[in-house]
Amino acid sequence: QVQLVESGGGLVQPEGSLRLSCAVSGSIFSRYAMGWYRQAPGKQREWVAVIYRGGGTNYADSVKGRFTISRDNAKNTVYLQMNSLKPEDTAVYYCNTPTSPWPWGQGTQVTVSS
């Protein structure tokens, strides 16, 4: 049973930064592409970024140039460095594999507000 545990969220002012982490247990982590997703109040969950097994990355247009996804296969962990945060980045952030998603974790709340 794969478990996803997201952490690192919080309250930050506009233009601030946060680094999210997602620990993945119960799987051969290095075999999977990993993605970050977010869900704002009243909206559907949306894809934010993906990192492939070989390290290639891709980003949603709304975060391109501000967010950076990375992974540490030795720690079974994927990260999301978020810079120049905007109020519209406020959401619960989740990680998962994009191909055949595992059960979703609890997510981590990111609130961008002055």
Short mmCIF file of C-alpha atoms in Angstrom, two decimals:
data_model
loop_
_atom_site.label_atom_id
_atom_site.label_comp_id
_atom_site.label_asym_id
_atom_site.label_seq_id
_atom_site.Cartn_x
_atom_site.Cartn_y
_atom_site.Cartn_z
CA GLN A 1 0.00 0.00 0.00
CA VAL A 2 1.55 3.26 -1.14
CA GLN A 3 1.27 6.18 1.25
CA LEU A 4 1.82 9.82 0.29
CA VAL A 5 2.63 12.36 3.00
CA GLU A 6 2.83 16.00 1.95
CA SER A 7 4.33 18.69 4.18
CA GLY A 8 5.82 22.16 4.14
CA GLY A 9 2.77 24.31 3.55
CA GLY A 10 1.85 27.40 5.51
CA LEU A 11 0.90 31.04 5.39
CA VAL A 12 3.18 33.25 3.32
CA GLN A 13 3.01 36.80 2.03
CA PRO A 14 2.83 37.54 -1.71
CA GLU A 15 6.24 37.23 -3.39
CA GLY A 16 7.33 34.86 -0.63
CA SER A 17 8.64 31.30 -0.96
CA LEU A 18 7.83 27.84 0.35
CA ARG A 19 9.28 24.40 -0.20
CA LEU A 20 6.89 21.48 -0.17
CA SER A 21 7.93 17.87 0.39
CA CYS A 22 6.16 14.62 -0.38
CA ALA A 23 7.38 11.37 1.15
CA VAL A 24 6.34 8.22 -0.70
CA SER A 25 6.34 4.89 1.07
CA GLY A 26 5.54 1.41 -0.06
CA SER A 27 6.69 1.66 -3.65
CA ILE A 28 9.75 1.57 -5.86
CA PHE A 29 9.75 5.35 -6.05
CA SER A 30 12.46 5.72 -8.67
CA ARG A 31 10.38 3.84 -11.26
CA TYR A 32 7.63 6.46 -11.29
CA ALA A 33 7.12 9.91 -12.67
CA MET A 34 5.85 12.17 -9.88
CA GLY A 35 3.59 15.17 -10.04
CA TRP A 36 2.33 17.97 -7.87
CA TYR A 37 -1.31 19.00 -7.99
CA ARG A 38 -3.38 21.60 -6.20
CA GLN A 39 -7.01 22.25 -5.35
CA ALA A 40 -8.30 25.68 -4.51
CA PRO A 41 -11.60 26.17 -2.64
CA GLY A 42 -14.53 25.55 -4.94
CA LYS A 43 -12.35 24.40 -7.81
CA GLN A 44 -11.28 21.08 -9.26
CA ARG A 45 -7.86 19.64 -8.59
CA GLU A 46 -5.35 20.80 -11.20
CA TRP A 47 -1.96 19.63 -12.28
CA VAL A 48 1.00 21.87 -11.36
CA ALA A 49 4.26 20.11 -12.27
CA VAL A 50 5.74 16.73 -13.14
CA ILE A 51 9.19 15.19 -12.91
CA TYR A 52 9.95 12.08 -14.92
CA ARG A 53 12.12 9.13 -13.97
CA GLY A 54 15.03 10.55 -15.94
CA GLY A 55 14.73 13.95 -14.28
CA GLY A 56 12.96 15.85 -17.05
CA THR A 57 10.32 18.29 -15.87
CA ASN A 58 7.25 20.10 -17.10
CA TYR A 59 5.10 22.82 -15.57
CA ALA A 60 1.68 24.34 -15.88
CA ASP A 61 1.85 27.74 -17.56
CA SER A 62 0.55 29.41 -14.40
CA VAL A 63 3.65 28.40 -12.39
CA LYS A 64 6.33 28.22 -15.05
CA GLY A 65 9.40 30.22 -14.04
CA ARG A 66 8.31 30.40 -10.39
CA PHE A 67 8.07 26.78 -9.24
CA THR A 68 10.71 24.06 -9.43
CA ILE A 69 10.03 20.35 -8.97
CA SER A 70 12.80 17.99 -7.92
CA ARG A 71 13.21 14.51 -6.51
CA ASP A 72 15.54 12.55 -4.27
CA ASN A 73 15.24 8.87 -5.11
CA ALA A 74 17.38 7.86 -2.14
CA LYS A 75 14.83 9.48 0.19
CA ASN A 76 11.71 8.53 -1.79
CA THR A 77 10.79 12.20 -1.73
CA VAL A 78 9.63 14.75 -4.29
CA TYR A 79 9.88 18.49 -3.66
CA LEU A 80 8.24 21.64 -4.97
CA GLN A 81 10.14 24.89 -4.51
CA MET A 82 7.68 27.74 -4.89
CA ASN A 83 8.97 31.28 -5.36
CA SER A 84 7.26 34.58 -6.11
CA LEU A 85 4.02 33.23 -4.67
CA LYS A 86 0.76 34.89 -5.61
CA PRO A 87 -2.62 34.88 -3.85
CA GLU A 88 -3.97 32.70 -6.66
CA ASP A 89 -1.49 29.99 -5.64
CA THR A 90 -3.55 29.47 -2.48
CA ALA A 91 -4.69 25.85 -2.44
CA VAL A 92 -4.16 22.44 -0.90
CA TYR A 93 -1.17 20.85 -2.62
CA TYR A 94 -0.91 17.14 -3.29
CA CYS A 95 1.61 14.82 -4.90
CA ASN A 96 0.95 11.65 -6.86
CA THR A 97 2.13 9.69 -9.83
CA PRO A 98 0.41 10.94 -12.99
CA THR A 99 -0.01 7.62 -14.77
CA SER A 100 -2.02 5.42 -12.39
CA PRO A 101 -2.55 7.55 -9.28
CA TRP A 102 -2.22 6.00 -5.86
CA PRO A 103 -4.64 6.86 -3.03
CA TRP A 104 -4.31 10.59 -2.40
CA GLY A 105 -2.63 11.89 0.73
CA GLN A 106 -4.02 14.58 3.01
CA GLY A 107 -2.25 17.36 1.15
CA THR A 108 -0.61 20.45 2.60
CA GLN A 109 -2.32 23.85 2.76
CA VAL A 110 -0.61 26.82 1.13
CA THR A 111 -2.10 30.23 1.82
CA VAL A 112 -0.69 33.32 0.14
CA SER A 113 -2.00 36.46 1.76
CA SER A 114 -0.83 39.75 3.15
#
